[in-house]
PDB file of C-alpha atoms in Angstrom:
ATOM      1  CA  UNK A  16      18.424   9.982  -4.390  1.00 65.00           C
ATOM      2  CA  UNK A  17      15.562   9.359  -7.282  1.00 74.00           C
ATOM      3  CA  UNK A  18      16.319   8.306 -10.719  1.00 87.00           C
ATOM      4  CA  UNK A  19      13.518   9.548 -13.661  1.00 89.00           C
ATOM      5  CA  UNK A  20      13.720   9.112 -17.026  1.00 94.00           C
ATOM      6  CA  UNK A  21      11.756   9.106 -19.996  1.00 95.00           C
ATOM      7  CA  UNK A  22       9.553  11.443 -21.810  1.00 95.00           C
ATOM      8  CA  UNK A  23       6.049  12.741 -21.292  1.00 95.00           C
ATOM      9  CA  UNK A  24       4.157  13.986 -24.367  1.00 95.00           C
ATOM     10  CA  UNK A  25       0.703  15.705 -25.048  1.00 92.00           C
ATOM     11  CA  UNK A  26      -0.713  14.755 -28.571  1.00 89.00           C
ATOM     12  CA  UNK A  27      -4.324  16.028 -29.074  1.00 85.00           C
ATOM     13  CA  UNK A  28      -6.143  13.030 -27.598  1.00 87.00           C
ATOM     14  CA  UNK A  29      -4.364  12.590 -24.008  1.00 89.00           C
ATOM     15  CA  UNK A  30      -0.943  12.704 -22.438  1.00 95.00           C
ATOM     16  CA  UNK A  31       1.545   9.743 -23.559  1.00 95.00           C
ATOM     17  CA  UNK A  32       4.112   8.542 -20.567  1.00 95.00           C
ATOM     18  CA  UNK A  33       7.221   6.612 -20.991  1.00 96.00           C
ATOM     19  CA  UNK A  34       8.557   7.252 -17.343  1.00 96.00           C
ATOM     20  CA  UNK A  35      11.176   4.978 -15.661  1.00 96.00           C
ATOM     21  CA  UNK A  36      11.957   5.828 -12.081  1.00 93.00           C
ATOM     22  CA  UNK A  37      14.005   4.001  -9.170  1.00 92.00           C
ATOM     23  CA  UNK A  38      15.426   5.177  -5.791  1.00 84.00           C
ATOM     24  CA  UNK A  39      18.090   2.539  -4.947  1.00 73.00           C
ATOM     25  CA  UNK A  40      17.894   1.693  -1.583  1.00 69.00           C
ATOM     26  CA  UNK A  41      18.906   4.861   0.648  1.00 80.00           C
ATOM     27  CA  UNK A  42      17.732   6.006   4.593  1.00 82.00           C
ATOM     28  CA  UNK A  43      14.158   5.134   5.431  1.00 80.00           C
ATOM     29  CA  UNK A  44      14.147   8.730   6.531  1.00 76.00           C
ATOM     30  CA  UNK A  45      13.604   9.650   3.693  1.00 74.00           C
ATOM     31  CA  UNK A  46      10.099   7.540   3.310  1.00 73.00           C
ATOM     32  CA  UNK A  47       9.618   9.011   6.861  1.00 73.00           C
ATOM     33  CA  UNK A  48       9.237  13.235   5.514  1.00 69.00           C
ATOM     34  CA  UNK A  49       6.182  12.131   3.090  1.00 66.00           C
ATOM     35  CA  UNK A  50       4.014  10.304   5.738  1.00 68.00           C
ATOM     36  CA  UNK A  51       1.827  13.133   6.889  1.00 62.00           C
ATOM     37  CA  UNK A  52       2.136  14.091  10.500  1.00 59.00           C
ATOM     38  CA  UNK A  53       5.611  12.904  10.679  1.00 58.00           C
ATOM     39  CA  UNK A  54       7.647  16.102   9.709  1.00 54.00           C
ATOM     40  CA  UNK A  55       7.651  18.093  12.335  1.00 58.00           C
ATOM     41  CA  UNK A  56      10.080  21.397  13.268  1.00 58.00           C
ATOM     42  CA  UNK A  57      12.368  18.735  14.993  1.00 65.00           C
ATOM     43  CA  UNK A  58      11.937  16.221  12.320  1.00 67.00           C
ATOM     44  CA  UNK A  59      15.429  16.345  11.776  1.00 70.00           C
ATOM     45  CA  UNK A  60      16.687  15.186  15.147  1.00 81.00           C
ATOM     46  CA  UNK A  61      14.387  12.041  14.649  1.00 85.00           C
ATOM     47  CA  UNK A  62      16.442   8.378  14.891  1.00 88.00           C
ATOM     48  CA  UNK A  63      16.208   6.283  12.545  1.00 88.00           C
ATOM     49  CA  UNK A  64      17.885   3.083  11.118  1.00 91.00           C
ATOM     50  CA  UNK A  65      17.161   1.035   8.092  1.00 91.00           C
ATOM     51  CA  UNK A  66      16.987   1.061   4.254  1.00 89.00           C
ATOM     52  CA  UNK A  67      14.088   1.478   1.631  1.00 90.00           C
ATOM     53  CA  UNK A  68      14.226   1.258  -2.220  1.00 90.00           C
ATOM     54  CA  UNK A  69      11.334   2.637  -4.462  1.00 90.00           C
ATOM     55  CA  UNK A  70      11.386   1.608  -8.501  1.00 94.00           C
ATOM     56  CA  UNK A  71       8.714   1.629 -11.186  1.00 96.00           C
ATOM     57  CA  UNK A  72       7.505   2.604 -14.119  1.00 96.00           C
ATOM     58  CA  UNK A  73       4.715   4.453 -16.246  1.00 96.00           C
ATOM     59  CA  UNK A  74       4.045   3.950 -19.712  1.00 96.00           C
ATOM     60  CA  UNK A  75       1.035   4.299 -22.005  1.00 95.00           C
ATOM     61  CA  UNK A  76      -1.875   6.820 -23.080  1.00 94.00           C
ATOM     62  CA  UNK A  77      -3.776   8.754 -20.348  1.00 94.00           C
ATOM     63  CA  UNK A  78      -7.078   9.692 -21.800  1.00 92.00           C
ATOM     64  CA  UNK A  79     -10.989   9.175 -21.100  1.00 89.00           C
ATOM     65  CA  UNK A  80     -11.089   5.559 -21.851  1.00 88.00           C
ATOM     66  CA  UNK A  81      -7.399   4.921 -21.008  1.00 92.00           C
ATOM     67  CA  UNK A  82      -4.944   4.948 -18.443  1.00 94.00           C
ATOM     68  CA  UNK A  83      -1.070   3.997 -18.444  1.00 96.00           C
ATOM     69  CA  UNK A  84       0.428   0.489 -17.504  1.00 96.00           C
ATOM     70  CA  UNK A  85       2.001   0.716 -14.282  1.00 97.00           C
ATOM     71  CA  UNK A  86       4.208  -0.938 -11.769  1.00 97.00           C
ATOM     72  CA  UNK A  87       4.950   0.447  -8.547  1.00 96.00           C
ATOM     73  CA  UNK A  88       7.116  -1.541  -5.840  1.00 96.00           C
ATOM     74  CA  UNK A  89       7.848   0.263  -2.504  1.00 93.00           C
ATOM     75  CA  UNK A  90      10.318  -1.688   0.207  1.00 94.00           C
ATOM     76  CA  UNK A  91      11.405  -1.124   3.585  1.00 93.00           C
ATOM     77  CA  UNK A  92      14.007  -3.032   5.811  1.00 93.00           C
ATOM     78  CA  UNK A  93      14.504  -2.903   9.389  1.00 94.00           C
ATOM     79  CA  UNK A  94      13.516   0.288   9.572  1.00 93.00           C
ATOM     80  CA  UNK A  95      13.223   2.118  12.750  1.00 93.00           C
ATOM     81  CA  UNK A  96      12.102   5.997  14.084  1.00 91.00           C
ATOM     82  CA  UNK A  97      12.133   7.257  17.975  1.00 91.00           C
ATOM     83  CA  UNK A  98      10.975  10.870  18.370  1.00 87.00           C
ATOM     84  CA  UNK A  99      13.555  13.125  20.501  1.00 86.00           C
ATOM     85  CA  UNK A 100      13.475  12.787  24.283  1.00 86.00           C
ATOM     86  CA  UNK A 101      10.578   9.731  23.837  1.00 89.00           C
ATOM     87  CA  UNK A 102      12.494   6.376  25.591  1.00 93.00           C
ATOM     88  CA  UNK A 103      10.361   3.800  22.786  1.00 94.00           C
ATOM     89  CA  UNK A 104      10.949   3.437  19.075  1.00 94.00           C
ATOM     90  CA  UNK A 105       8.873   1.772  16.524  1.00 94.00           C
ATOM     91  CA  UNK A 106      11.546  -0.942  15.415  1.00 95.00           C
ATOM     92  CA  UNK A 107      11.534  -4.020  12.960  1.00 96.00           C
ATOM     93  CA  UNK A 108       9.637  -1.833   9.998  1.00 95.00           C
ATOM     94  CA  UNK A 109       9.304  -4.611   6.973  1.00 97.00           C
ATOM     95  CA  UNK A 110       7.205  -3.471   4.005  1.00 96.00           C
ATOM     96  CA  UNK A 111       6.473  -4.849   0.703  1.00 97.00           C
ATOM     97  CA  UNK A 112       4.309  -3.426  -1.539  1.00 97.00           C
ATOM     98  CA  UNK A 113       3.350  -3.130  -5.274  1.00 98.00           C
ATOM     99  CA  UNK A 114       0.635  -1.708  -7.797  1.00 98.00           C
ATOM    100  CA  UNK A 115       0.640  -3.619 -11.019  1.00 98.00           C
ATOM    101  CA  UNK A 116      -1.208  -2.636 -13.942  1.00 96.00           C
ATOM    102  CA  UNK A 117      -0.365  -4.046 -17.354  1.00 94.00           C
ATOM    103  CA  UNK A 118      -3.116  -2.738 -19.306  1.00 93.00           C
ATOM    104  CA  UNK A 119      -5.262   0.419 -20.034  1.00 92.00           C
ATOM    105  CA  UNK A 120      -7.516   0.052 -17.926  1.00 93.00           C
ATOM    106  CA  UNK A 121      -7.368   0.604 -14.537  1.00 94.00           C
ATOM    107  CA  UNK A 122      -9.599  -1.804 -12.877  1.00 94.00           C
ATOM    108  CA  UNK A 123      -7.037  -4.528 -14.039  1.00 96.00           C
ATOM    109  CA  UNK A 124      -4.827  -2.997 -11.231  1.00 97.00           C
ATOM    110  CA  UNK A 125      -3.359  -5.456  -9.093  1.00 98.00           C
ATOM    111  CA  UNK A 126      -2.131  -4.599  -4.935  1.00 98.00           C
ATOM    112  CA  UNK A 127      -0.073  -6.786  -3.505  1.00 98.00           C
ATOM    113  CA  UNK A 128       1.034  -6.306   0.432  1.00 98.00           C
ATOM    114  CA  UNK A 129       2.690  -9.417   1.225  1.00 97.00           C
ATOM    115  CA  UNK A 130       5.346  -7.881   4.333  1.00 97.00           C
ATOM    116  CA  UNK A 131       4.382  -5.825   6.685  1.00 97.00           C
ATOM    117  CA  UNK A 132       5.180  -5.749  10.061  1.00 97.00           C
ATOM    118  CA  UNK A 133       6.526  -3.504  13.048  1.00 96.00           C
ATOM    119  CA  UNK A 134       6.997  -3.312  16.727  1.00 96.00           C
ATOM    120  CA  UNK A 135       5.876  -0.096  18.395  1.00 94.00           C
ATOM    121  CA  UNK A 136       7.397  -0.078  21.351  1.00 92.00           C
ATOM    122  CA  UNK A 137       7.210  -3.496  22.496  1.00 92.00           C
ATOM    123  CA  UNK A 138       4.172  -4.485  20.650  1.00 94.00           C
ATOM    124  CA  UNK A 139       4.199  -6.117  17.679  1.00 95.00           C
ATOM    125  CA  UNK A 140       1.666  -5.455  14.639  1.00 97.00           C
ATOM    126  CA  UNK A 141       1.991  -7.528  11.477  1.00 98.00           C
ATOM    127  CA  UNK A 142      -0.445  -8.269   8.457  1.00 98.00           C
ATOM    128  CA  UNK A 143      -0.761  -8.963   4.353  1.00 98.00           C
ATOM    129  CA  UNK A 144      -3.541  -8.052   1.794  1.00 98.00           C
ATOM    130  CA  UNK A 145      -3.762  -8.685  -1.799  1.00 98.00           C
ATOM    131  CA  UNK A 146      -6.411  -6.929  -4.340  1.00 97.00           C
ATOM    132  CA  UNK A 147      -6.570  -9.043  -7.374  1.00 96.00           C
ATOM    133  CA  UNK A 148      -8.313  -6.048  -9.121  1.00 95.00           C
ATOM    134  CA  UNK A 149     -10.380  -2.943  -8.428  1.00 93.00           C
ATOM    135  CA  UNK A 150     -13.435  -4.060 -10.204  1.00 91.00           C
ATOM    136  CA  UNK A 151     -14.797  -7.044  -8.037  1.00 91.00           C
ATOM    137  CA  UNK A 152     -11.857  -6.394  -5.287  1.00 94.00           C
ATOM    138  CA  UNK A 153     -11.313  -9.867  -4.852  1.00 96.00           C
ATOM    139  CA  UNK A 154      -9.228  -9.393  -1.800  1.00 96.00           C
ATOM    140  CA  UNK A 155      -7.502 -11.514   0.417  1.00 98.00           C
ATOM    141  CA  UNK A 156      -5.921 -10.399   3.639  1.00 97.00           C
ATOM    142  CA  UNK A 157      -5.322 -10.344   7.922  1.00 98.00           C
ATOM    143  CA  UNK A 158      -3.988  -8.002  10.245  1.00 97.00           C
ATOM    144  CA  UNK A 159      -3.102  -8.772  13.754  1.00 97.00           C
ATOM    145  CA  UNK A 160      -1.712  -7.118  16.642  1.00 96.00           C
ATOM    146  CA  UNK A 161      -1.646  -6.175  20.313  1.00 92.00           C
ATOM    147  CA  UNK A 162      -0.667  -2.912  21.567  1.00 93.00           C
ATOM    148  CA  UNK A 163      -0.121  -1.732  25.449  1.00 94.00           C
ATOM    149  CA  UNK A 164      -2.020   2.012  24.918  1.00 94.00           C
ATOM    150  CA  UNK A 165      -0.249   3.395  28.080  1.00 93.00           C
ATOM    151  CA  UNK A 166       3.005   2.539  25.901  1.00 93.00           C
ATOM    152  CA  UNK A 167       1.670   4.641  22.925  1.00 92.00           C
ATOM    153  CA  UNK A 168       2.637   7.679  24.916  1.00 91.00           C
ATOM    154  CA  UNK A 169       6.313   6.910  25.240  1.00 92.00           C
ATOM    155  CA  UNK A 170       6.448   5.890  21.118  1.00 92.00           C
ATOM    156  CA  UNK A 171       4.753   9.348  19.657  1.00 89.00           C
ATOM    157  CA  UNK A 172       4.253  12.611  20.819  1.00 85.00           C
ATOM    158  CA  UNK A 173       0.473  13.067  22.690  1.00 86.00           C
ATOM    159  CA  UNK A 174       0.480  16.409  24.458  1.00 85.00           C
ATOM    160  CA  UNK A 175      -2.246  16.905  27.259  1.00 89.00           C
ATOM    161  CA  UNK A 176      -3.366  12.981  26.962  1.00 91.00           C
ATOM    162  CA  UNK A 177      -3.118   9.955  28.999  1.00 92.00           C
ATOM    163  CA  UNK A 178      -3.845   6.763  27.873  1.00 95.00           C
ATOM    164  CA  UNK A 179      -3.563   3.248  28.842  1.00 95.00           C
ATOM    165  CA  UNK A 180      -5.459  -0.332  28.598  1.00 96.00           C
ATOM    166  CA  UNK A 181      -4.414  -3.242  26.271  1.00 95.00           C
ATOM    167  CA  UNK A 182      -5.990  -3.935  22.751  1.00 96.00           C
ATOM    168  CA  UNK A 183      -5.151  -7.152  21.253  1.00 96.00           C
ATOM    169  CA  UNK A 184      -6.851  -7.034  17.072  1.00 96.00           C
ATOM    170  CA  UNK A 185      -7.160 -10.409  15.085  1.00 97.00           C
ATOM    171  CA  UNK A 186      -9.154  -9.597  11.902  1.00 97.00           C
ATOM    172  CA  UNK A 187      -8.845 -10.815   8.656  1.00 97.00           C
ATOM    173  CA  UNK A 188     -10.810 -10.831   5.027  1.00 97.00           C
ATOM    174  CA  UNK A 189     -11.232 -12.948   2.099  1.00 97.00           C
ATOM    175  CA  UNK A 190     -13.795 -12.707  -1.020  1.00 96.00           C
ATOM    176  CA  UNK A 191     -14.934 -10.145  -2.870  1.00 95.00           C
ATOM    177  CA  UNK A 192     -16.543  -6.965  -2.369  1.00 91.00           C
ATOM    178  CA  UNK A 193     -18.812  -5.853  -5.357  1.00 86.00           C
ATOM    179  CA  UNK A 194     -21.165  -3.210  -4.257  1.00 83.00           C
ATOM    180  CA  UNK A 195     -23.311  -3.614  -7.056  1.00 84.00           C
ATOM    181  CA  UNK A 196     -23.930  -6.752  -6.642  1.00 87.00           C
ATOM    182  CA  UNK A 197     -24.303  -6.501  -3.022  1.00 89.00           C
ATOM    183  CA  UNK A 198     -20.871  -9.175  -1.738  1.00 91.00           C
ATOM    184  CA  UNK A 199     -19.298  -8.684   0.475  1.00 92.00           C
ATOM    185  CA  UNK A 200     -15.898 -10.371   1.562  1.00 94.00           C
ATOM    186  CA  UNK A 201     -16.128 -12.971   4.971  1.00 96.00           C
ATOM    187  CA  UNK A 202     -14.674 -11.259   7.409  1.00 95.00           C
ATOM    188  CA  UNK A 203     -13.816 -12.323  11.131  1.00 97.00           C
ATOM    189  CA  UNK A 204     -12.671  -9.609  13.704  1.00 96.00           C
ATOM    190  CA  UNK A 205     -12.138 -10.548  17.197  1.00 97.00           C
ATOM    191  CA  UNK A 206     -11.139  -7.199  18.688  1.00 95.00           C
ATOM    192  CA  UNK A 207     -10.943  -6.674  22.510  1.00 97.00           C
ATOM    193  CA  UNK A 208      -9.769  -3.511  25.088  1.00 97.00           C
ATOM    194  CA  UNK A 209      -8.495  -4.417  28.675  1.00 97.00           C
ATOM    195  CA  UNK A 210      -8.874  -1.574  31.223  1.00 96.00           C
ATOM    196  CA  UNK A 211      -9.532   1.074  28.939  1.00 95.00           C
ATOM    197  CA  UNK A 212      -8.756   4.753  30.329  1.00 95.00           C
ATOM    198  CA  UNK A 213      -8.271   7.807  28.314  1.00 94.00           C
ATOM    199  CA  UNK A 214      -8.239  11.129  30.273  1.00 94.00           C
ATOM    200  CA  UNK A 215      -7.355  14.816  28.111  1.00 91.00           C
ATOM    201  CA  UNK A 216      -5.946  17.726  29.596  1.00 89.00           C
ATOM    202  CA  UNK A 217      -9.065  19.924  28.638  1.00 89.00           C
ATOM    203  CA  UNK A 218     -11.606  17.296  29.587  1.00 88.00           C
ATOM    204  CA  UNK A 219      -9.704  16.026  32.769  1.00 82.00           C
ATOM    205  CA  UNK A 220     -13.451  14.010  33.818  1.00 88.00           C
TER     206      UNK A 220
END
């Protein structure tokens, strides 16, 4: 279910929005068909459990020197997908997101990423990122998680592939990044594999 309304107009100088939209909170499934690689012919026979909701709006002049305030706010709880005949979900799906733009112009845009977290399989993966604006990009934000490989194979579809080891990822960035100016953001990534292996079908070396 999606809710739009408003109008969109074209006067001689750009395209005028006054768009309202919403998606009251309905099957993450739903979230699941955009994500590329997900729909498959037996998409439909995919599990899933959990609720998202979607809402936002557009409104203002798109032109050369403008672009229309924004705010976009995406959320997902407990969500949950397990491919057909694959023993392992990805469980405990918590998102928050939203792009927040109150002006015309659209470096002012703000990203904010507070939730987000998952399990796949048994492996948990959680992080949070904020852009204060996309002019400077003075960001703020970690990731961490740890993630059997072999396990990866039970969770997705791989044909022809095997794969195991453990990687355990701790990274995490704060400053800005201005490329003309030549900052960058500190940044501290401890990343580290445990008894890597990776063997395809075609290349069975």
């Amino acid at each position: 279910l999606f809710d739009l309304s408003g109008f969109v107009a074209l006067p001689e100088d750009g395209i005028d929005f006054d768009l309202n939209f919403k998606s009251p909170q309905t099957d993450f499934k739903q979230l699941l068909s955009l994500v590329p690689g997900m729909y498959q012919e037996d998409f439909s026979k995919i599990k899933t459990e959990g609720l998202m909701a979607f809402e936002g709006f557009v409104r203002g002049k798109y032109s050369d020197s403008e672009f229309p305030a924004f705010d976009i706010k995406l959320e997902v709880n407990d969500g949950k997908f397990q491919y057909p005949d694959l023993p392992m979900p990805v469980s405990d799906i918590n998102l928050k997101f939203q792009a927040i733009n109150p002006s015309a112009d659209l470096e002012n845009t703000r990203i904010e990423l507070p939730v987000f977290s998952l399990n796949v399989g048994s492996n948990p993966i959680s992080g949070k990122l904020t852009v204060e604006n996309l002019k400077d990009y003075p960001l703020d934000g970690n990731l961490n998680g740890k993630l059997n490989l072999k396990e990866l194979t039970s969770v997705f579809p791989i044909q022809g592939t095997q794969i195991s080891g453990v990687l355990d990822l701790q990274a995490s960035a704060k400053g800005r990044y201005d490329q003309e100016k030549n900052i960058l953001p500190v940044i501290q990534a401890n990343f580290s594999l445990v008894d890597g292996f990776v063997k395809n079908a075609e290349y069975p070396i």
